[in-house]
Amino acid sequence: MGTAVSIDVADPLPAAAVTAMIDDVCAWLHEVDGRFSTYRPDSEVNRVHRGELTADGFSPDLALVLQTCADLWRETDGYFDAYATGRLDPSGYVKGWAVEVASARLAAAGSAHHCLNAGGDIRSRGHNADGKPWRVGIRHPWLPDKLSWVLSLSDGAVATSGTYERGDHVVNPRSGTPATGLRSVTVVGPDLALADAYATTALAMGESGLAWLARLTARGFTSAVVTDDGRAFTSDGLPVAA
Amino acid sequence: MRRSTAAAVGTLTGAALILGVRLSVTPAPLAAPPAFEAQPVGDTGAVTDPPATATRDGARGRPTERAGGEAGEQATTRPGGDDPDAEDPDAEDRGAEPTPTRTGGRSAQQPSEEAEAPAGGLRDGTYTGTAATNPYGTVQVRITVSDGRISKVAANYPTTGQSGSINAAAIPRLKEATVEAQSADIDAVSGATFTSESYITSLQAALDGAAR
């Protein structure tokens, strides 16, 4: 399974510099894939899963991700669970984390204005090439060529978790069965790794995720949600474009 | 239909907290609340087993506010029964899922007969403080003095729908909105994970192609 990545660098930099930045992002994402993919037999995650690797042999990135997954498991009272499917699979965190780190690498390399989109997880900084905030649409949960909301972002992250692409792939850890109730959860906030984890968590909770998401606004994370039966909900402060 | 409902919520929540009650917390029947049992010294009485994390919520950390409300009815947007809130450290609406209050008929009690005060000590008896009203309801504290010392302290907590609605309104909620189907001039699309195959026909691909 591959994930498409779109990289939009809007800084007025020489083409060679931008190309080097983009190459670095691609190399980083390939490194993440090699380490964390459950589809690659020799990934570090699969080696842990098979018992071939123990904690003293973890790479720093794996240790960081697993520790953060444990923290999220506590924070969400078990609804974010890297073992929800019955085996270690930290993908719900890794997707967003990888792009958050990629954006940080771009910033360190001198890009103050960029927008990354990896499989629907978006991290932006600054403004687009027209000098305007980045306009990010949220894919309509039933109509693939339509949008349900348009957001306006400068520095920020947008993560969407939903059932319309890969079906019922998010499991409710309490029941062990696919989560139902919410069709699409989008979380907007300062950190894509957390936004991604929170979106996945809310999807796992089902309709009770609505109240849980509302509490995140106090920490700067806003949400847009569509339920299976077509109701829509948004947080106060969701950065909807004018 | 949904649009008008959303408008109704928007205009009413500021003025009338009752709507918050209708949408979420349903006040418990006011008749026949559980009888209150006087508690030993040191127990504030009407609060059972306060969750440690309740103190993290500044609005509800004080015992006088915690049980402000009813036997919690579950709203559709509240985490479900077997559910995270029992242990969730971030359950800031814990205060609105209350244990049944145990005021019984206590608020009607008056200071009882007074015994002779021991030299230098408090006068024995039962004393009910002035009812204090705070944003979450009305609280009244009663102390019992025996042998010149305070032997019991207890408080009764609000049982009216008022505090239930206030608590409900204090909980951040997502607003109901309408899912629109729009096309717009955008830089990127956020959706559930694209596989490489689905990307090809996705909006994002169209954007990337246009940018080239």
Coordinates of C-alpha atoms in Angstrom, one line a residue, chain A residues 2-4 6 74-75 77 79 95 117 119-120 122 128 133-140 143-150 158 160 162 164-166 174 207-208 210-212 214-215 217 225-226 230-236, chain B residues 2 76-80 82-93 171-199 201-205 208 211:
Chain A
G2 CA 1.4 3.3 -1.0
T3 CA 0.5 6.8 0.3
A4 CA 0.6 9.7 -2.1
S6 CA 2.0 16.2 -2.3
R74 CA -3.6 6.6 28.7
E75 CA -4.8 10.0 27.6
D77 CA -8.5 5.9 28.1
Y79 CA -9.5 4.5 22.6
K95 CA 1.1 9.0 9.5
N117 CA -0.3 16.5 2.1
G119 CA -2.5 10.6 2.4
G120 CA -4.9 13.3 3.5
I122 CA -1.8 18.1 5.9
N128 CA 0.9 30.0 -0.5
P133 CA -3.2 31.5 3.7
W134 CA -3.3 27.9 2.6
R135 CA -6.9 26.9 1.6
V136 CA -7.5 23.3 2.6
G137 CA -10.7 21.6 1.6
I138 CA -12.1 18.7 3.5
R139 CA -13.2 15.9 1.3
H140 CA -16.9 15.3 1.3
L143 CA -19.1 12.8 -2.9
P144 CA -15.4 12.3 -3.8
D145 CA -15.2 15.3 -6.0
K146 CA -16.8 17.7 -3.5
L147 CA -15.8 19.4 -0.3
S148 CA -17.7 19.6 2.9
W149 CA -15.7 22.5 4.4
V150 CA -12.9 24.8 3.3
V158 CA -5.3 19.1 9.4
T160 CA -8.9 13.4 8.6
G162 CA -12.8 8.3 7.9
Y164 CA -15.2 6.1 3.1
E165 CA -11.8 5.3 1.7
R166 CA -10.6 2.1 3.4
R174 CA -13.5 -1.8 23.6
E207 CA -20.8 9.0 18.3
S208 CA -19.4 9.5 21.8
L210 CA -18.3 14.2 19.5
A211 CA -18.2 15.2 23.1
W212 CA -14.6 14.1 23.4
A214 CA -15.3 19.2 21.9
R215 CA -13.1 19.0 25.0
T217 CA -10.8 22.9 21.8
V225 CA -17.3 15.7 12.0
V226 CA -19.9 13.9 9.8
G230 CA -25.3 12.6 7.6
R231 CA -25.3 14.9 10.6
A232 CA -22.4 17.4 10.7
F233 CA -20.8 19.0 13.7
T234 CA -18.0 21.6 14.1
S235 CA -16.1 23.1 16.9
D236 CA -16.2 26.8 17.8
Chain B
R2 CA -30.7 21.2 10.2
T76 CA -26.2 11.1 22.4
T77 CA -23.0 13.1 22.3
R78 CA -21.8 11.9 25.7
P79 CA -19.3 9.0 25.9
G80 CA -21.3 5.8 26.2
D82 CA -19.1 1.4 29.5
D83 CA -17.0 4.1 28.8
P84 CA -13.9 6.2 29.0
D85 CA -15.2 8.6 31.6
A86 CA -14.6 6.2 34.5
E87 CA -10.9 6.7 34.1
D88 CA -10.4 9.3 31.6
P89 CA -8.2 12.0 33.0
D90 CA -9.5 14.5 30.5
A91 CA -13.1 14.0 31.3
E92 CA -13.8 17.6 32.1
D93 CA -17.5 17.1 32.0
I171 CA -19.3 21.7 28.6
P172 CA -17.8 22.6 25.2
R173 CA -19.9 21.1 22.5
L174 CA -19.6 20.7 18.8
K175 CA -22.2 22.8 17.0
E176 CA -24.4 21.0 14.5
A177 CA -23.7 22.2 11.0
T178 CA -24.8 21.3 7.6
V179 CA -22.7 19.2 5.3
E180 CA -22.4 21.2 2.1
A181 CA -21.2 20.0 -1.1
Q182 CA -19.0 22.7 -2.5
S183 CA -16.3 23.1 -5.0
A184 CA -13.8 25.8 -4.3
D185 CA -10.5 27.2 -5.1
I186 CA -8.2 25.3 -2.8
D187 CA -4.6 24.4 -2.3
A188 CA -5.0 20.9 -0.8
V189 CA -7.6 18.4 0.2
S190 CA -7.7 16.6 3.5
G191 CA -9.5 13.2 3.4
A192 CA -9.2 9.8 4.8
T193 CA -6.1 8.1 3.6
F194 CA -5.5 8.0 -0.1
T195 CA -4.1 4.8 -1.4
S196 CA -1.9 5.3 -4.4
E197 CA -4.7 4.1 -6.6
S198 CA -7.4 6.3 -5.2
Y199 CA -5.1 9.3 -5.3
T201 CA -8.6 10.0 -9.3
S202 CA -8.7 12.3 -6.2
L203 CA -9.2 15.9 -6.0
Q204 CA -5.6 16.3 -4.7
A205 CA -4.3 14.8 -7.8
D208 CA -1.3 18.7 -8.2
A211 CA -0.1 23.2 -10.4

